[in-house]
Amino acid sequence: MTAPAHALRIRSGAGRGTLLAAILASGMVFLDSTVVNVALPRLGAELHATVAGLQWTVNGYLLTLAAFVLLGGALGDRFGRRRVFLLGVVWFAGASVLCGLAQGTGWLVAARFLQGAGGALLTPGSLSVIQASFHPDDRGRAIGAWSGLSGVATALGPLLGGWLIDALSWRWIFFINVPLGVGVILAALRWVPESRDEEASRSGGKRFDVTGALLGALGLAGVTYALIDAPARGVRSLPVLLSALVGVLGVVVFVLWERRRGDAAMLPTGLFTSRLFSVLNLFTVVVYAALGGFVFFLAVYLQNVVGWSALRTGLATIPMTVLLLLGSARAGALSARIGPRLPLTVGPVVAAVGLLLLRRVGPGASYWVDVLPGVALFGLGLTLVVAPLTASVLAAVADRFAGVASGFNNAASRVGGLLAVAALPLLVGLSGTGYEQKGALTHAYRGALAWCAGLLLAGAATAGLLVHRPPRSAPPSQPCPSLPVSTPPER
């Protein structure tokens, strides 16, 4: 790739300011992702939510984020990455205020839908701004710094979020986004240069693929509604069957529409001529489904069955963050030397062993004996996966598609978490207020972790059989654009 016109250097004031804006923005999104699952028992009790209400609290955000993050990446490439990034920051912070003011489950879920739409504009922008703004000689270091410092910010999430929930209210996990958002806006206006994909701007003009985004949202919404509503209405009930049909048809029409749009599509189907790009995104869906399902159940289980506070629950998963923070660069370097196949095969197997160990956690469990070994193995497995996965995804496509590729991989991770949170309660028989009953929740938790371990093993098999070395190198320290650098994430 040739140097961009701005060609920022990491040691310059503008370079450091651009990194600050990207890191604060990522920290805001990752912080929100970290603490929402921890807050589920408290907000569920205060708002009298059912299991379906908790599912929609997570999935309302994931659905719009997954559906529109493709559009967010494409809009940034065409109309200016800084402009769309700033719009996403304002939108996300405003929706966060609405979440914090929610007086009922319906209000909260609606606000979470809006928050996800803001995240769809913000999330791909934080990485693509760095990718497009820095000189090629400094780009790898800039992305590595973004990864590491975003990880530090996210590592504070469980501590800060758990303290806010215990000392004040779950509402403050959303209000905290306001001062962070103000900081991002000030830094971006001062230092971040504007950039865009000039070729996309010339070919696409002022058009953008709203129809495609709406079709994607309709497909995901239909499938999600069917999975979440099935326990209450029955799998064969007319509303469930109709919503499932609408979802499947929405996905099919979305694919056909994108193929018809050609170069004007928000998701250029030519990306999938790269077999590696397709396989890696399938791998992403499977692995992040396991991750999303695991953290949804773990946070509720540790509080409602084991009896831990929100702060202690959040702190329990910090070893995952530490391992990702310290080990991602090394895993990326290893992948650059030997190729991604081995890390992407071994990592999910190690993570699956961690989940199987965590199935034995029960009332009165010791953190050091019962929880830490499983959490550490799960974090080690993710560490082997995250950097090699992202480096390989971005190396599998042309540089000018960095925003779209980042957006699609983000969408793939969110779809995985979305489907897992929607489907797992149905598969393990948890519905209504069952999450408040220790016996029902224990049975569901152990079953869910078994399913998640199976998904990880399926991901390992996919990588072992189908992944090969990318045709070109990518920065080894580069993290996944959808990086769950701390759990519990939103994805």
Short mmCIF file of N, CA and C in Angstrom, two decimals, residues 109-188:
data_model
loop_
_atom_site.label_atom_id
_atom_site.label_comp_id
_atom_site.label_asym_id
_atom_site.label_seq_id
_atom_site.Cartn_x
_atom_site.Cartn_y
_atom_site.Cartn_z
N VAL A 109 -34.65 -2.07 25.74
CA VAL A 109 -34.35 -2.79 24.50
C VAL A 109 -34.35 -1.85 23.30
N ALA A 110 -35.33 -0.93 23.26
CA ALA A 110 -35.37 0.03 22.15
C ALA A 110 -34.12 0.89 22.13
N ALA A 111 -33.68 1.34 23.32
CA ALA A 111 -32.47 2.15 23.39
C ALA A 111 -31.24 1.34 22.99
N ARG A 112 -31.24 0.06 23.32
CA ARG A 112 -30.12 -0.79 22.93
C ARG A 112 -30.06 -0.98 21.41
N PHE A 113 -31.23 -1.04 20.76
CA PHE A 113 -31.24 -1.05 19.30
C PHE A 113 -30.54 0.20 18.75
N LEU A 114 -30.89 1.37 19.30
CA LEU A 114 -30.27 2.61 18.86
C LEU A 114 -28.77 2.63 19.15
N GLN A 115 -28.39 2.12 20.31
CA GLN A 115 -26.98 2.09 20.68
C GLN A 115 -26.19 1.22 19.70
N GLY A 116 -26.75 0.10 19.29
CA GLY A 116 -26.08 -0.76 18.33
C GLY A 116 -25.87 -0.08 16.99
N ALA A 117 -26.87 0.73 16.57
CA ALA A 117 -26.72 1.46 15.31
C ALA A 117 -25.58 2.46 15.40
N GLY A 118 -25.45 3.13 16.55
CA GLY A 118 -24.32 4.04 16.73
C GLY A 118 -23.00 3.30 16.74
N GLY A 119 -22.98 2.14 17.38
CA GLY A 119 -21.77 1.32 17.40
C GLY A 119 -21.37 0.85 16.01
N ALA A 120 -22.36 0.66 15.13
CA ALA A 120 -22.07 0.23 13.76
C ALA A 120 -21.33 1.30 12.98
N LEU A 121 -21.54 2.56 13.31
CA LEU A 121 -20.80 3.64 12.68
C LEU A 121 -19.43 3.83 13.32
N LEU A 122 -19.36 3.59 14.63
CA LEU A 122 -18.14 3.85 15.39
C LEU A 122 -17.12 2.72 15.30
N THR A 123 -17.58 1.48 15.41
CA THR A 123 -16.67 0.35 15.59
C THR A 123 -15.67 0.17 14.45
N PRO A 124 -16.12 0.07 13.18
CA PRO A 124 -15.11 -0.09 12.12
C PRO A 124 -14.25 1.14 11.93
N GLY A 125 -14.77 2.31 12.32
CA GLY A 125 -14.02 3.54 12.12
C GLY A 125 -12.77 3.64 12.94
N SER A 126 -12.78 3.12 14.18
CA SER A 126 -11.62 3.29 15.05
C SER A 126 -10.39 2.61 14.48
N LEU A 127 -10.57 1.45 13.85
CA LEU A 127 -9.43 0.76 13.24
C LEU A 127 -9.11 1.30 11.86
N SER A 128 -10.14 1.58 11.05
CA SER A 128 -9.88 2.03 9.68
C SER A 128 -9.25 3.41 9.65
N VAL A 129 -9.55 4.28 10.65
CA VAL A 129 -8.90 5.58 10.73
C VAL A 129 -7.39 5.40 10.89
N ILE A 130 -6.98 4.48 11.75
CA ILE A 130 -5.55 4.22 11.94
C ILE A 130 -4.96 3.61 10.68
N GLN A 131 -5.65 2.63 10.12
CA GLN A 131 -5.16 1.94 8.93
C GLN A 131 -4.94 2.93 7.78
N ALA A 132 -5.83 3.91 7.66
CA ALA A 132 -5.77 4.82 6.53
C ALA A 132 -4.90 6.05 6.77
N SER A 133 -4.62 6.39 8.03
CA SER A 133 -3.97 7.66 8.34
C SER A 133 -2.47 7.57 8.55
N PHE A 134 -1.98 6.44 9.02
CA PHE A 134 -0.57 6.35 9.39
C PHE A 134 0.31 5.90 8.22
N HIS A 135 1.53 6.35 8.26
CA HIS A 135 2.52 5.92 7.28
C HIS A 135 2.69 4.40 7.39
N PRO A 136 2.87 3.70 6.25
CA PRO A 136 3.01 2.24 6.31
C PRO A 136 4.09 1.76 7.27
N ASP A 137 5.17 2.54 7.42
CA ASP A 137 6.24 2.13 8.33
C ASP A 137 5.81 2.15 9.79
N ASP A 138 4.81 2.99 10.12
CA ASP A 138 4.35 3.13 11.50
C ASP A 138 3.00 2.47 11.75
N ARG A 139 2.38 1.96 10.69
CA ARG A 139 1.01 1.47 10.83
C ARG A 139 0.92 0.29 11.79
N GLY A 140 1.87 -0.64 11.66
CA GLY A 140 1.84 -1.80 12.54
C GLY A 140 2.00 -1.41 14.00
N ARG A 141 2.91 -0.48 14.28
CA ARG A 141 3.10 -0.02 15.65
C ARG A 141 1.87 0.72 16.16
N ALA A 142 1.25 1.50 15.30
CA ALA A 142 0.06 2.25 15.71
C ALA A 142 -1.08 1.30 16.06
N ILE A 143 -1.26 0.27 15.23
CA ILE A 143 -2.32 -0.70 15.51
C ILE A 143 -2.00 -1.50 16.75
N GLY A 144 -0.72 -1.82 16.93
CA GLY A 144 -0.34 -2.52 18.16
C GLY A 144 -0.60 -1.68 19.40
N ALA A 145 -0.28 -0.36 19.32
CA ALA A 145 -0.55 0.52 20.45
C ALA A 145 -2.04 0.64 20.71
N TRP A 146 -2.83 0.75 19.64
CA TRP A 146 -4.29 0.79 19.77
C TRP A 146 -4.80 -0.46 20.46
N SER A 147 -4.27 -1.60 20.06
CA SER A 147 -4.70 -2.87 20.66
C SER A 147 -4.35 -2.92 22.14
N GLY A 148 -3.09 -2.60 22.45
CA GLY A 148 -2.65 -2.73 23.83
C GLY A 148 -3.34 -1.75 24.76
N LEU A 149 -3.41 -0.47 24.37
CA LEU A 149 -3.99 0.53 25.24
C LEU A 149 -5.51 0.38 25.33
N SER A 150 -6.14 -0.05 24.24
CA SER A 150 -7.57 -0.36 24.33
C SER A 150 -7.80 -1.52 25.30
N GLY A 151 -6.85 -2.46 25.29
CA GLY A 151 -6.96 -3.57 26.23
C GLY A 151 -6.83 -3.12 27.67
N VAL A 152 -5.92 -2.16 27.91
CA VAL A 152 -5.79 -1.63 29.27
C VAL A 152 -7.09 -0.96 29.70
N ALA A 153 -7.67 -0.15 28.81
CA ALA A 153 -8.93 0.52 29.13
C ALA A 153 -10.02 -0.50 29.41
N THR A 154 -10.04 -1.56 28.62
CA THR A 154 -11.07 -2.58 28.80
C THR A 154 -10.83 -3.39 30.05
N ALA A 155 -9.57 -3.58 30.41
CA ALA A 155 -9.27 -4.34 31.63
C ALA A 155 -9.85 -3.66 32.86
N LEU A 156 -9.99 -2.34 32.79
CA LEU A 156 -10.58 -1.62 33.91
C LEU A 156 -12.10 -1.76 33.94
N GLY A 157 -12.69 -2.27 32.85
CA GLY A 157 -14.14 -2.38 32.76
C GLY A 157 -14.78 -3.18 33.88
N PRO A 158 -14.32 -4.40 34.14
CA PRO A 158 -14.94 -5.17 35.22
C PRO A 158 -14.84 -4.49 36.57
N LEU A 159 -13.69 -3.87 36.85
CA LEU A 159 -13.51 -3.18 38.12
C LEU A 159 -14.43 -1.96 38.22
N LEU A 160 -14.39 -1.11 37.18
CA LEU A 160 -15.22 0.09 37.19
C LEU A 160 -16.70 -0.25 37.11
N GLY A 161 -17.05 -1.15 36.18
CA GLY A 161 -18.45 -1.50 36.01
C GLY A 161 -19.04 -2.19 37.23
N GLY A 162 -18.31 -3.15 37.77
CA GLY A 162 -18.81 -3.84 38.95
C GLY A 162 -18.98 -2.89 40.12
N TRP A 163 -18.02 -1.95 40.28
CA TRP A 163 -18.14 -0.98 41.36
C TRP A 163 -19.35 -0.08 41.14
N LEU A 164 -19.55 0.39 39.91
CA LEU A 164 -20.70 1.25 39.62
C LEU A 164 -22.01 0.53 39.91
N ILE A 165 -22.10 -0.74 39.53
CA ILE A 165 -23.33 -1.50 39.74
C ILE A 165 -23.60 -1.69 41.23
N ASP A 166 -22.56 -2.07 41.98
CA ASP A 166 -22.74 -2.32 43.42
C ASP A 166 -22.93 -1.04 44.22
N ALA A 167 -22.16 0.00 43.89
CA ALA A 167 -22.18 1.22 44.70
C ALA A 167 -23.29 2.19 44.30
N LEU A 168 -23.62 2.23 43.00
CA LEU A 168 -24.61 3.19 42.53
C LEU A 168 -25.81 2.47 41.91
N SER A 169 -25.69 2.10 40.66
CA SER A 169 -26.79 1.45 39.95
C SER A 169 -26.26 0.93 38.63
N TRP A 170 -26.97 -0.04 38.08
CA TRP A 170 -26.60 -0.54 36.75
C TRP A 170 -26.71 0.57 35.71
N ARG A 171 -27.50 1.60 35.96
CA ARG A 171 -27.69 2.68 34.98
C ARG A 171 -26.39 3.42 34.68
N TRP A 172 -25.48 3.46 35.64
CA TRP A 172 -24.24 4.21 35.46
C TRP A 172 -23.27 3.53 34.51
N ILE A 173 -23.49 2.27 34.17
CA ILE A 173 -22.62 1.65 33.16
C ILE A 173 -22.88 2.26 31.79
N PHE A 174 -24.05 2.88 31.62
CA PHE A 174 -24.36 3.58 30.37
C PHE A 174 -24.01 5.05 30.45
N PHE A 175 -24.26 5.69 31.58
CA PHE A 175 -23.96 7.11 31.72
C PHE A 175 -22.47 7.40 31.59
N ILE A 176 -21.61 6.46 31.93
CA ILE A 176 -20.16 6.68 31.87
C ILE A 176 -19.69 6.94 30.45
N ASN A 177 -20.51 6.55 29.44
CA ASN A 177 -20.12 6.77 28.05
C ASN A 177 -20.14 8.24 27.65
N VAL A 178 -20.86 9.08 28.41
CA VAL A 178 -20.97 10.49 28.03
C VAL A 178 -19.63 11.21 28.15
N PRO A 179 -18.94 11.20 29.31
CA PRO A 179 -17.63 11.87 29.35
C PRO A 179 -16.60 11.24 28.41
N LEU A 180 -16.67 9.94 28.23
CA LEU A 180 -15.75 9.30 27.28
C LEU A 180 -16.01 9.79 25.86
N GLY A 181 -17.29 9.89 25.50
CA GLY A 181 -17.64 10.38 24.17
C GLY A 181 -17.17 11.80 23.93
N VAL A 182 -17.30 12.65 24.93
CA VAL A 182 -16.83 14.04 24.80
C VAL A 182 -15.32 14.06 24.55
N GLY A 183 -14.58 13.23 25.27
CA GLY A 183 -13.15 13.16 25.05
C GLY A 183 -12.78 12.73 23.65
N VAL A 184 -13.51 11.74 23.12
CA VAL A 184 -13.25 11.27 21.75
C VAL A 184 -13.51 12.38 20.74
N ILE A 185 -14.62 13.08 20.90
CA ILE A 185 -14.98 14.14 19.95
C ILE A 185 -13.92 15.24 19.93
N LEU A 186 -13.49 15.68 21.10
CA LEU A 186 -12.49 16.74 21.16
C LEU A 186 -11.17 16.30 20.52
N ALA A 187 -10.75 15.07 20.81
CA ALA A 187 -9.50 14.58 20.24
C ALA A 187 -9.60 14.41 18.72
N ALA A 188 -10.73 13.89 18.24
CA ALA A 188 -10.88 13.66 16.81
C ALA A 188 -10.93 14.97 16.04
#
